[in-house]
PDB file of C-alpha atoms in Angstrom:
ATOM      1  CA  UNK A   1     124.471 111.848  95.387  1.00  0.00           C
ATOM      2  CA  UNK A   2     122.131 109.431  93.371  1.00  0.00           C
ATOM      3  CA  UNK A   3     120.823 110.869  90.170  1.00  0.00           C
ATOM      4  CA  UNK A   4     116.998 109.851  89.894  1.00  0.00           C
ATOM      5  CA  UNK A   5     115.018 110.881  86.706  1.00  0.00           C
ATOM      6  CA  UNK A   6     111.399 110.896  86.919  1.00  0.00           C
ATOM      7  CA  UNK A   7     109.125 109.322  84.117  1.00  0.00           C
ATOM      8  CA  UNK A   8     105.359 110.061  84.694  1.00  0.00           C
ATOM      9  CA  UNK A   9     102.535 111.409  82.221  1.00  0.00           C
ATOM     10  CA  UNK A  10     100.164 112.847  85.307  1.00  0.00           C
ATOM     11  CA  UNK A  11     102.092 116.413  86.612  1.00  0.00           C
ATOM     12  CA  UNK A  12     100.567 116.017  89.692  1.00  0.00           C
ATOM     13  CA  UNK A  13     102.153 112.505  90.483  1.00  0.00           C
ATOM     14  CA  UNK A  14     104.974 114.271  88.927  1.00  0.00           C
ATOM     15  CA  UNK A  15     105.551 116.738  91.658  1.00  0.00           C
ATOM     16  CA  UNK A  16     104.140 114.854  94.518  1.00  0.00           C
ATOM     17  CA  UNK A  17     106.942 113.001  93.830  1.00  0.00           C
ATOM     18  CA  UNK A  18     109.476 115.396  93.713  1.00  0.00           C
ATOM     19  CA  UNK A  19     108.131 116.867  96.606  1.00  0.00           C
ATOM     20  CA  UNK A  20     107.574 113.767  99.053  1.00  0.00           C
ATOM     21  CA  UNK A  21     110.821 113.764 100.470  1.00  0.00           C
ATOM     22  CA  UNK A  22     113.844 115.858 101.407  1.00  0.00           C
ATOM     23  CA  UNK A  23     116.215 114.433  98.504  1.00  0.00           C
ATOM     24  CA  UNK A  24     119.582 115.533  99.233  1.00  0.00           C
ATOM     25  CA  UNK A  25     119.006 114.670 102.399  1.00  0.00           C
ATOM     26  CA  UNK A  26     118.540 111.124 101.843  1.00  0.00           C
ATOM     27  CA  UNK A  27     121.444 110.730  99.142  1.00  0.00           C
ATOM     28  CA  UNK A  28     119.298 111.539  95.940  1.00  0.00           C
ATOM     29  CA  UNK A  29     119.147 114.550  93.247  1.00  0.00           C
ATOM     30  CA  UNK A  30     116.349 114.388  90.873  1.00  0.00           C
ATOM     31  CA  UNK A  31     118.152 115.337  87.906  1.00  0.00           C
ATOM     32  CA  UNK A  32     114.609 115.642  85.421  1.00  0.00           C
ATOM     33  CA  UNK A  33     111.462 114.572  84.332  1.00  0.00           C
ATOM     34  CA  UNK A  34     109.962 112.965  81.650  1.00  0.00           C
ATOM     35  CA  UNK A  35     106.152 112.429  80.709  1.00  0.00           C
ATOM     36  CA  UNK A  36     106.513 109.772  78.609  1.00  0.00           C
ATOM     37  CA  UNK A  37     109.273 107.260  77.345  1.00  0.00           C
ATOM     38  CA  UNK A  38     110.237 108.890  74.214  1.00  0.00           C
ATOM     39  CA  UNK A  39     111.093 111.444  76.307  1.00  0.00           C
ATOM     40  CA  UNK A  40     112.844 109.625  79.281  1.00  0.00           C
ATOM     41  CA  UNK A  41     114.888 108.243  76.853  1.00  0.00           C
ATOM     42  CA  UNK A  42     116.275 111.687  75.745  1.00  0.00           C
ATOM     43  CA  UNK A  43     116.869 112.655  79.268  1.00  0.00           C
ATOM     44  CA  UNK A  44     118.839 109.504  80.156  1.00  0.00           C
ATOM     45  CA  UNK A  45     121.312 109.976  77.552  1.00  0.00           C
ATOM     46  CA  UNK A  46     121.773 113.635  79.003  1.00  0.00           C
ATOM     47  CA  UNK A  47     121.893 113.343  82.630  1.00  0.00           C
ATOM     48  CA  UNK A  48     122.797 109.553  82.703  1.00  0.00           C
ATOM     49  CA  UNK A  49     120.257 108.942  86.132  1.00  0.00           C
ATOM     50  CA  UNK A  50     121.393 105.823  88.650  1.00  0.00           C
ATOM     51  CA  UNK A  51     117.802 105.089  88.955  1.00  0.00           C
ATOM     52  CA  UNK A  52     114.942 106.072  87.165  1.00  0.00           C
ATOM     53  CA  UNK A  53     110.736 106.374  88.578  1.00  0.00           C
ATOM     54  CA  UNK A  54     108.472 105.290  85.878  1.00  0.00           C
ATOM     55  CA  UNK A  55     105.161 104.977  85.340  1.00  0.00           C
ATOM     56  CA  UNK A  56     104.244 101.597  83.523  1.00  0.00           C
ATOM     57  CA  UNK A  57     101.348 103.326  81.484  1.00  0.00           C
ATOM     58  CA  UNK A  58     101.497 106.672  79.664  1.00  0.00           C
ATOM     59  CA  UNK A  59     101.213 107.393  75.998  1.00  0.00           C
ATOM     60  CA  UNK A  60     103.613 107.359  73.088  1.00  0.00           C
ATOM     61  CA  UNK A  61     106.140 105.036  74.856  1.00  0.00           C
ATOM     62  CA  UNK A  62     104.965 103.212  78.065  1.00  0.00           C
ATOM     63  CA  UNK A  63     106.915 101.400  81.227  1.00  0.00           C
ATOM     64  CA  UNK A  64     107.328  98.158  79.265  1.00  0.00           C
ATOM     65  CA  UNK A  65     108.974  99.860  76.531  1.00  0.00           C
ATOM     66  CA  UNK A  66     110.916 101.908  78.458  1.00  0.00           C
ATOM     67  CA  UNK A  67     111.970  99.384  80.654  1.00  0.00           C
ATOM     68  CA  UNK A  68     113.245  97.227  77.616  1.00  0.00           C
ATOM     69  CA  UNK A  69     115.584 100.150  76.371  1.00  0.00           C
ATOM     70  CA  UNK A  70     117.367 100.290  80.151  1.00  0.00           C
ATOM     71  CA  UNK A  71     117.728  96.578  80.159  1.00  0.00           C
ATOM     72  CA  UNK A  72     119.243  96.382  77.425  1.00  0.00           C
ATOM     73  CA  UNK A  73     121.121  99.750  76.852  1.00  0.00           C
ATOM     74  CA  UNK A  74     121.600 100.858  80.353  1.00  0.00           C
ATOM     75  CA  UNK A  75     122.150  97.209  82.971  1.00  0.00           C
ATOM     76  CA  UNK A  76     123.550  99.868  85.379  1.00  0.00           C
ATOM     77  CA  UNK A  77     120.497 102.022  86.427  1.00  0.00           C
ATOM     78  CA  UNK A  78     118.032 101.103  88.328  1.00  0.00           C
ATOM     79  CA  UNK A  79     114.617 100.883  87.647  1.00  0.00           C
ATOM     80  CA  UNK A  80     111.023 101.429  90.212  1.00  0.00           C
ATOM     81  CA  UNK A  81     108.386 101.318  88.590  1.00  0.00           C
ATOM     82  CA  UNK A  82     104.803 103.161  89.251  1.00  0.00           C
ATOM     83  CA  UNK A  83     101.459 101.857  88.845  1.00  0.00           C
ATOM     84  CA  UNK A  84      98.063 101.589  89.610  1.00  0.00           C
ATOM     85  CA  UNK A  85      95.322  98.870  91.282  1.00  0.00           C
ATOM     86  CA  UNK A  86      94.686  97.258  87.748  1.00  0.00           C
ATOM     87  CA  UNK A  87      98.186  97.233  86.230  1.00  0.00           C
ATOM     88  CA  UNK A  88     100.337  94.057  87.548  1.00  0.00           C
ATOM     89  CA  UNK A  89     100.601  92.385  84.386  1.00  0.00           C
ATOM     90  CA  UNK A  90     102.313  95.627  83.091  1.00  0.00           C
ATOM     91  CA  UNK A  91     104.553  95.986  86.659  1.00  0.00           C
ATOM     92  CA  UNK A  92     105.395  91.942  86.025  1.00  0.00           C
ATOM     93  CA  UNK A  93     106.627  93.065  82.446  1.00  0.00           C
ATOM     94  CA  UNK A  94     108.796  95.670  84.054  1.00  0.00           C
ATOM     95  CA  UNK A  95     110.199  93.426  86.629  1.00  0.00           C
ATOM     96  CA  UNK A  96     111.087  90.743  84.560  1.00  0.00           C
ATOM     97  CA  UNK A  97     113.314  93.481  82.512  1.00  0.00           C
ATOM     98  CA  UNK A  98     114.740  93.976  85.371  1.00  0.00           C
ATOM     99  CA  UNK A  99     112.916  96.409  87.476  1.00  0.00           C
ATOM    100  CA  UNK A 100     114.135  96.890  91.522  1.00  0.00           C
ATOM    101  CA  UNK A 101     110.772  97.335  92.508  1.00  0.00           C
ATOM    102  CA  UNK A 102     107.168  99.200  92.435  1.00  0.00           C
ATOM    103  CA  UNK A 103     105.026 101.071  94.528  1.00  0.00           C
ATOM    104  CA  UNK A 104     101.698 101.622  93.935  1.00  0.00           C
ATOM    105  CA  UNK A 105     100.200 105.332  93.065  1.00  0.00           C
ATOM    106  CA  UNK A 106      97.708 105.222  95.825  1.00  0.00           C
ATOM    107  CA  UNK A 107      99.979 103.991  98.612  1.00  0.00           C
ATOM    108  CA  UNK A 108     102.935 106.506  97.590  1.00  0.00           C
ATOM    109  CA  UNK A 109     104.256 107.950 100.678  1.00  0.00           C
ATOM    110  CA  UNK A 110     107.981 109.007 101.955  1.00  0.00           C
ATOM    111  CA  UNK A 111     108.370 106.004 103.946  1.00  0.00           C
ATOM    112  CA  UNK A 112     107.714 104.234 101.107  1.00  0.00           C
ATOM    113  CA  UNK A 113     109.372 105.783  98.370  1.00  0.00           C
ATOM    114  CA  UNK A 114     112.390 105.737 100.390  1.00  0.00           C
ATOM    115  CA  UNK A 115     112.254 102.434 101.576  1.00  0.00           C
ATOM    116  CA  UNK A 116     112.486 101.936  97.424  1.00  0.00           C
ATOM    117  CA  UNK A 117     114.988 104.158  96.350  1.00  0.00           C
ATOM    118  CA  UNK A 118     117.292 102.442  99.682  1.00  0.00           C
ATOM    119  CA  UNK A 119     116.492  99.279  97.942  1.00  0.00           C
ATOM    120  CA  UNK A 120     117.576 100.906  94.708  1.00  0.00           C
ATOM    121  CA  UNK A 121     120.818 101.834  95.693  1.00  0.00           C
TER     122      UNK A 121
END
């Protein structure tokens, strides 16, 4: 099984996500959540996640941030990264540290989540 952490400031994203698809099924555990960077960071040193969901824009430490630390601390997880209509000069940021891919908030279904985490792994 894939570890997958989630890192997203709305709770409702949150658990649409960790309720969109049947994740042992596929190959994947979600082994936490995070709201925020700061906090991702924490539970990546804990659970050590092969891939990690993140939203580019929440408060006290956003995607870009976030996605500098794994880059550079972590080359081996994986990275997918959430946003919004508005947000692709954040999602470039993310990609060019390295991010797999990104879906966007209002398109997030199972097809496409897993067609991302497949990617992912």
């Amino acid at each position: 099984m894939l570890k997958v952490l989630i890192v997203e400031d709305e709770m409702i994203v949150r658990i649409n996500l960790a309720t969109l698809i049947n994740w042992e099924k596929n190959g994947f555990v979600i082994c936490g959540e995070a709201a925020n960077g700061k906090e991702a960071i924490e539970k990546i040193e804990k659970h050590r996640p092969h891939i990690v969901i993140m939203d580019v824009v929440m408060p006290i430490m956003d995607g870009i941030e976030l996605s500098c630390y794994i880059s550079r601390k972590y080359k081996n997880i994986k990275m997918i990264v959430l946003s919004s209509y508005g947000e692709f000069d954040y999602v470039r940021e993310t990609l060019k540290n390295g991010a797999v891919d990104y879906i966007l908030k209002h398109s997030l279904n199972p097809s496409a989540l897993l067609d991302v985490l497949n990617k992912a792994k």
